[in-house]
XYZ file of C-alpha atoms in Angstrom:
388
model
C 103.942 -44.889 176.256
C 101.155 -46.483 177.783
C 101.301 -49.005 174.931
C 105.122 -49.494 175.366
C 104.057 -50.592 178.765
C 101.701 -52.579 178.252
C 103.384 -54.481 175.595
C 105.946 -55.246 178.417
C 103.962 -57.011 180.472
C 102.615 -59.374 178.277
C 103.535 -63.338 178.921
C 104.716 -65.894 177.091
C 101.501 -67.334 177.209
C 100.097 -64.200 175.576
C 102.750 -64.523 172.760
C 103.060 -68.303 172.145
C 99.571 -70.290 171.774
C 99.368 -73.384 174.071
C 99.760 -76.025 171.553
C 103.101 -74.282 170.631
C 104.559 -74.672 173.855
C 103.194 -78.045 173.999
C 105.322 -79.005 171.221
C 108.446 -77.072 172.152
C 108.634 -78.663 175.844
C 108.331 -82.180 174.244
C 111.781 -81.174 172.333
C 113.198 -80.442 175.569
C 115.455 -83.555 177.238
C 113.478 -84.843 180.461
C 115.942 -83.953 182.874
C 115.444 -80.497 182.160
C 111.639 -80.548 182.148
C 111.781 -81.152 185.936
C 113.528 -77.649 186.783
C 111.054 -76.079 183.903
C 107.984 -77.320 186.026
C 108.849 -73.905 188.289
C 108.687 -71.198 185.458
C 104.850 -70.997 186.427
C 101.524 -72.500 187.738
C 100.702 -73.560 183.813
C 104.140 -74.820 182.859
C 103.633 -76.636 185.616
C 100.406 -78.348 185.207
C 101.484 -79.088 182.056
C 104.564 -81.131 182.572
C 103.170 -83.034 185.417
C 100.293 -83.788 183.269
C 100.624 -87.995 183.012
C 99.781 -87.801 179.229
C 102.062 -85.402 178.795
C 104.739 -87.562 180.500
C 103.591 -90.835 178.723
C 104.189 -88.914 175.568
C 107.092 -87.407 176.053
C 108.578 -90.887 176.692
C 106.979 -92.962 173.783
C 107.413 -89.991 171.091
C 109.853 -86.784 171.941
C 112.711 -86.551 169.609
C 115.184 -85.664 172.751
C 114.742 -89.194 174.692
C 117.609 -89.218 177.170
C 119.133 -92.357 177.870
C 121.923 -93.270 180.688
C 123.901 -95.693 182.018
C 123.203 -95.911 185.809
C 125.457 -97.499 188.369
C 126.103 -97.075 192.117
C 129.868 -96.487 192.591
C 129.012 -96.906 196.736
C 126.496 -97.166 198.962
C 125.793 -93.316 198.726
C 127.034 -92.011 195.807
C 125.629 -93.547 192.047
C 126.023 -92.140 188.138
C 124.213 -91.351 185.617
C 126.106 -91.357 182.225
C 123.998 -89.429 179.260
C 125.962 -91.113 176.452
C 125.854 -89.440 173.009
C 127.868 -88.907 170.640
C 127.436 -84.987 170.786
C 126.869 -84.401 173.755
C 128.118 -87.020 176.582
C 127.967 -86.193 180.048
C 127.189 -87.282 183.547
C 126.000 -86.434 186.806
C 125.660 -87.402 190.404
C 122.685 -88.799 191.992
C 122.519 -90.352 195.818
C 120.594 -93.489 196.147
C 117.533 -93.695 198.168
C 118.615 -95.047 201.201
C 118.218 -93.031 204.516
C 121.482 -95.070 205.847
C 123.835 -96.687 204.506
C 123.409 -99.928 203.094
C 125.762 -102.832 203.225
C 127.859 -104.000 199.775
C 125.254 -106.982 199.089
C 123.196 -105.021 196.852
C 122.638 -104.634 193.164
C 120.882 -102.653 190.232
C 118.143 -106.102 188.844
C 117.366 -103.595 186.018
C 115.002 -100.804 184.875
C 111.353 -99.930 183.444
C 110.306 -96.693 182.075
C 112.034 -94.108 183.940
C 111.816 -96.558 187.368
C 115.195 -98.656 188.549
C 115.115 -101.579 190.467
C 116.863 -102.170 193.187
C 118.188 -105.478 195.191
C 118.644 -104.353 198.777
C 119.641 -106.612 202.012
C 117.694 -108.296 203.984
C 115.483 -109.367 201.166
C 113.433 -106.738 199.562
C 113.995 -104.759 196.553
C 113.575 -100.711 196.150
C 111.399 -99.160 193.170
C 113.426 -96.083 192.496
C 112.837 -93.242 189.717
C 116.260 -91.151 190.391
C 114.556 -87.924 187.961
C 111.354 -87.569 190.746
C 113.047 -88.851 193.732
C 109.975 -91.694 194.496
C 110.729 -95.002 195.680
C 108.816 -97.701 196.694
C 109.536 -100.679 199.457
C 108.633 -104.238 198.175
C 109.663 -107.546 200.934
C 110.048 -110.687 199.172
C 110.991 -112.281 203.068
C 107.953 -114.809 202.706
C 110.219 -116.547 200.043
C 112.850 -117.039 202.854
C 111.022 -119.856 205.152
C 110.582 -121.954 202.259
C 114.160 -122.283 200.895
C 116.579 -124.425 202.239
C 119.112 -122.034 202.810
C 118.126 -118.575 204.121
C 120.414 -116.441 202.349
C 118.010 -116.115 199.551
C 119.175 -112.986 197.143
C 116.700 -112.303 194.106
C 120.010 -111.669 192.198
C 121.978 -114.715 193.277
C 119.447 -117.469 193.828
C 116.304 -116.744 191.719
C 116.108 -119.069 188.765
C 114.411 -115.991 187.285
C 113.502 -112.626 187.872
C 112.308 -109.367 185.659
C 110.611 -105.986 185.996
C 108.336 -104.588 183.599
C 104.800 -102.882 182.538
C 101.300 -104.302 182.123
C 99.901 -101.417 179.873
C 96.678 -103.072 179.705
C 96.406 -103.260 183.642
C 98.761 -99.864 184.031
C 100.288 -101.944 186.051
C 104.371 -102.528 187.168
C 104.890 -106.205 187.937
C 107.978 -108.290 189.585
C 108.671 -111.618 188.433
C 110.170 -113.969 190.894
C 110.708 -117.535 189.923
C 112.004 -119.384 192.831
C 112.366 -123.514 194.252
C 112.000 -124.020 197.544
C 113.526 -127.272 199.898
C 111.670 -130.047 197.688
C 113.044 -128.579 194.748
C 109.402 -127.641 193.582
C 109.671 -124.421 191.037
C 107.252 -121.311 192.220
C 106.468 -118.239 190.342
C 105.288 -115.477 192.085
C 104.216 -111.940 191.136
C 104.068 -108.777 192.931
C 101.858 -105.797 191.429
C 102.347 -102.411 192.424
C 99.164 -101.508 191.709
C 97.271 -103.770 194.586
C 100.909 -103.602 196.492
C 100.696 -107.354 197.179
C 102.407 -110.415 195.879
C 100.049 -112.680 193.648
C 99.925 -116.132 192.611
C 100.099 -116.497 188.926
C 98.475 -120.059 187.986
C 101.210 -119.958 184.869
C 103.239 -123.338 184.192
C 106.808 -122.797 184.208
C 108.551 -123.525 180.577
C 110.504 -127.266 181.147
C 112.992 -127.727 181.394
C 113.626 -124.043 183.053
C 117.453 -124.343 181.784
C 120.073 -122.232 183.690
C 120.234 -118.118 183.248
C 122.767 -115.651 183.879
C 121.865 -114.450 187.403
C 123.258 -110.990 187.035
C 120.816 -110.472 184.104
C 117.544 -109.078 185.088
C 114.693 -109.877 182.018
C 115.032 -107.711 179.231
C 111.999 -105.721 179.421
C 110.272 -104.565 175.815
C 107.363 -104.959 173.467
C 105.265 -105.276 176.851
C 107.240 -108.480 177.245
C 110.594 -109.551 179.409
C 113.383 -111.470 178.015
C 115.655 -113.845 179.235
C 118.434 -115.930 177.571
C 120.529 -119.047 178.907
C 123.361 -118.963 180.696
C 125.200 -120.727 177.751
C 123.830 -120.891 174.317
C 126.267 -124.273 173.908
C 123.712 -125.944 175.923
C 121.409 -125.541 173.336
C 120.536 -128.313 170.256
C 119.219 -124.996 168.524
C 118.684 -121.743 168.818
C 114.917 -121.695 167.305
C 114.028 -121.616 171.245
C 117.066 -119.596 172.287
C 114.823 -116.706 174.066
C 112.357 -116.817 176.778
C 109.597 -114.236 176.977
C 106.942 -113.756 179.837
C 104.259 -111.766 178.098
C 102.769 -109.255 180.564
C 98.988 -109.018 179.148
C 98.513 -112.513 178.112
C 100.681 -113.906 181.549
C 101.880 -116.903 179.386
C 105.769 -117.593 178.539
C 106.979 -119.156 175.183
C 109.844 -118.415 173.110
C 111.075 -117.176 170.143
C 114.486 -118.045 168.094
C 118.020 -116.529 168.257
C 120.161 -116.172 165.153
C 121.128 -119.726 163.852
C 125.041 -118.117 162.696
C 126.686 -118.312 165.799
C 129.591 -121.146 166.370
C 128.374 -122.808 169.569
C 132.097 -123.431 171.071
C 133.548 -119.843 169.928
C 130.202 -118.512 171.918
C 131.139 -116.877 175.486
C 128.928 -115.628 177.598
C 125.927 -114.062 175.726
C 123.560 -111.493 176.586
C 120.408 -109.378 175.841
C 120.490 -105.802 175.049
C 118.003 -102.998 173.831
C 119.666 -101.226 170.597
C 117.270 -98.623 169.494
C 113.851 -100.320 170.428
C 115.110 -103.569 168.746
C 116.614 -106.897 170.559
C 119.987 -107.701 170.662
C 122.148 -110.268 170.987
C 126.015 -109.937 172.006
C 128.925 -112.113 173.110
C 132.179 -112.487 173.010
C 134.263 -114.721 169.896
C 137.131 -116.244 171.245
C 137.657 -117.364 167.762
C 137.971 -113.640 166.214
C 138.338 -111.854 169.585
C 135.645 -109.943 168.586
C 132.618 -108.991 169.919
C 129.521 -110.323 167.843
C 126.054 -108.052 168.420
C 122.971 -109.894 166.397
C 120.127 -106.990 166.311
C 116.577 -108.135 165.393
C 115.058 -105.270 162.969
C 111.990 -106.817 163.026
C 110.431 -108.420 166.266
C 109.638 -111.684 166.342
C 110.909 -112.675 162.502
C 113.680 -114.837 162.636
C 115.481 -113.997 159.282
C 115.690 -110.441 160.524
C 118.789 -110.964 162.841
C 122.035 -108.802 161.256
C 125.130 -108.850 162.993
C 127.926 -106.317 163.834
C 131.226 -107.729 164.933
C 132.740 -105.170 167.002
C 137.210 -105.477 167.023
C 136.941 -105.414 170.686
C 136.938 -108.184 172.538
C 135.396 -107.010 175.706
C 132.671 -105.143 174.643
C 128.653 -104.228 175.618
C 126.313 -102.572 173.926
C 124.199 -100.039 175.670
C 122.636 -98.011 173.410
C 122.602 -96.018 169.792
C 123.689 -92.790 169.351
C 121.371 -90.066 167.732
C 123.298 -91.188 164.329
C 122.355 -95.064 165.085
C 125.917 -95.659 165.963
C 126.316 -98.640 168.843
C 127.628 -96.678 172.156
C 128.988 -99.170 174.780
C 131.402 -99.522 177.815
C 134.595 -102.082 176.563
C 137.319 -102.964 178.640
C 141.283 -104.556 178.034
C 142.832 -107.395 179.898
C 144.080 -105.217 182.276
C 140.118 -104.034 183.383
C 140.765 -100.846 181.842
C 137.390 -99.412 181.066
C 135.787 -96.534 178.971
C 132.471 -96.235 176.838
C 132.819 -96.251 172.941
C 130.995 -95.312 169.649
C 131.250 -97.711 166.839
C 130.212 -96.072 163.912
C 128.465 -98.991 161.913
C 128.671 -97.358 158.576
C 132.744 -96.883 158.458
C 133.768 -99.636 161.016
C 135.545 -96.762 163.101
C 135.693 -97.196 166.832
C 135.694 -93.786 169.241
C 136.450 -93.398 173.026
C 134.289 -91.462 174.919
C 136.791 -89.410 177.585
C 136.166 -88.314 180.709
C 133.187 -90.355 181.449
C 133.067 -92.407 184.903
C 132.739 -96.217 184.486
C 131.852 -98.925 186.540
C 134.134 -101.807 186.743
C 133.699 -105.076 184.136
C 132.802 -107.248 187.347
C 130.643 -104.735 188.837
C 127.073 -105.431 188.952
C 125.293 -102.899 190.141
C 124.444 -101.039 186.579
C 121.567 -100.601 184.015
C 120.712 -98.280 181.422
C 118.091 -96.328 181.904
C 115.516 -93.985 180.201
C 114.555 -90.996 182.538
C 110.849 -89.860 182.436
C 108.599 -87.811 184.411
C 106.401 -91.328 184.378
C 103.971 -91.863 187.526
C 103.253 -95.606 189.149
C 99.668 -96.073 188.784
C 97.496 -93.240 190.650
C 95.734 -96.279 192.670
C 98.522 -97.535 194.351
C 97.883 -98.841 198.041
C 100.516 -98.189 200.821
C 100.391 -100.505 203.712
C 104.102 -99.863 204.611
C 103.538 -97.343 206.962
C 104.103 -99.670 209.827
C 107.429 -101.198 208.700
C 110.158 -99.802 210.963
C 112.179 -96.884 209.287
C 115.215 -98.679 209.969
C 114.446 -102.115 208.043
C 112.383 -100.235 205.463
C 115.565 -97.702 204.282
C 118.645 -100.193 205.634
């Protein structure tokens, strides 16, 4: 009996060894690590362990990602799309009250979403953990000729990524002010102050979509023209700002593409690989050029996808191209194409933003902490202009 008893009182930790559970939690999708943190003090240690965060993100086979948009100013989405196992849930933006209409989603950064908020300054936001973070940009303000300066309306560029060599998050903000003089400035979350980068801007800048936040990947962010017809050739068809080396150059799109049956392109991240996508008004199609191999040109292969209206997001757990399409008529809904059979799928049941609305991103969650170091000096900003 007494062994009986005893035998019922062991632990899991007396059963499984460490490195066991180790291994099973990183098979475990992120969003349901955070409620596992509670099943005891070690569980717990372990999951908020930063390694154990940063590799859960770069290497667990059950990376989650989502498509994140604010419906209103309190209620936002987050979309899990699969193909086995699509679903979505509710999330409430971090704002205290609520803010006005003129706001947007500029993009996201492992497991952190970025957030354009009025009266200039952006919010840092990791929807998983809860954090956010309060950056101003109002010195840009005095400067420009007109003072309704909006990152996403009137930057000539702007992107959000990670300096892995600094562990450090930066904002890009390239900006002119009333001479018509070109600025790039640079705020690190790590010192929490904005910083002068002595980097010369690429000439000529050329004109990019200002909806499109970089593309941040390969510690680099992305940004591509407005209109690829501008271009002589598309050898210098992408911009990158490389985050370690703080220098921009470029590298070269696919040369296929008919310049006048071109609409609108776009960057996209398809399973750790650049894409990218626009609309044929030739085929009615929508063309998606993937780069298998970063940074070789003859490594572009394209999907046409019979939609017209049609984004990529992400691939599936079967490398299948998920993304949101709409008709003429703005009817919207996410879709698989299955690249292998040419076989397009609605996703049901699924809320969708809008084709005009702006205020989206996809997202990877993680457990992901901003760098331990960070400095605070918010504290004395008013509660009411620091959370709207």
């Amino acid at each position: 009996m007494e062994k009986k008893k005893n035998d019922k009182s062991k632990s899991i930790h007396d059963i499984l060894p460490l490195e066991l559970i180790h291994r099973i939690l990183l098979r475990v999708p992120i969003r349901h690590l955070a409620r596992l943190r509670c099943v005891s003090k070690l569980w717990c240690s372990l999951i908020s362990d930063p390694d154990f965060a940063e590799f859960h993100f770069h290497h667990s086979p059950a990376a989650t990602n989502a498509c994140f948009f604010i419906e209103n100013p309190t209620i936002a989405y987050l979309v899990y799309l699969d193909d086995n196992d699509a679903s979505q849930k509710e999330v409430r933006p971090p704002f205290k009250k609520n803010p006005p209409y003129d706001f947007a989603v500029l993009g996201s950064c492992r497991g952190f979403i970025l957030l354009d908020r009025h009266p200039h300054f952006v919010m840092v936001w990791n929807p998983l953990t809860g954090f956010s973070k309060r950056i101003s940009y109002s010195h840009i303000v005095p400067c420009r000729k007109y003072r309704d300066f909006r990152l996403t309306y009137s930057a000539r560029l702007h992107g959000f990524g990670y300096d892995a060599s600094q562990d450090d998050y930066l904002l890009l903000v390239a900006w002119s002010d009333c001479g018509g003089q070109y600025h790039l400035d640079c705020f690190s979350l790590r010192t929490n102050s904005w910083i002068n980068l002595d980097v010369a801007l690429p000439k000529p800048l050329g004109v990019f979509d200002s909806f499109s936040c970089g593309l941040f990947m390969n510690g680099a962010i992305h940004w591509l023209p407005f209109s690829l017809t501008a271009l002589t050739s598309y050898r210098d068809a992408i911009l990158i700002f490389d985050m370690k080396e703080r220098t921009f150059s470029r590298i070269p799109g696919p040369e296929q593409p008919i310049m006048s049956a071109c609409s609108y392109p776009r960057l996209a991240l398809l399973g750790g690989c650049l894409a990218l996508y626009y609309r044929n008004n030739d085929s009615c199609n929508t063309h998606i050029w993937v780069m298998k191999e970063y940074k070789v040109h003859s490594y572009w292969t394209l999907y046409q996808i019979p939609y017209k209206f049609f984004r990529p997001l992400c691939l599936s757990s079967n490398g299948d191209i998920i993304g949101r399409g709409y008709t003429s008529n703005y009817k919207v809904g996410y879709f698989i194409y299955n690249v292998r059979q040419d076989l397009l799928k609605h996703l049901k049941n699924l809320c969708c933003p809008l084709p005009i609305h702006q205020a989206d991103t996809m997202y990877t969650e993680s457990l992901l902490p901003l760098p331990s170091d960070i400095k605070d000096n918010d504290n004395k900003e008013k509660e009411e202009e620091e959370n709207g």
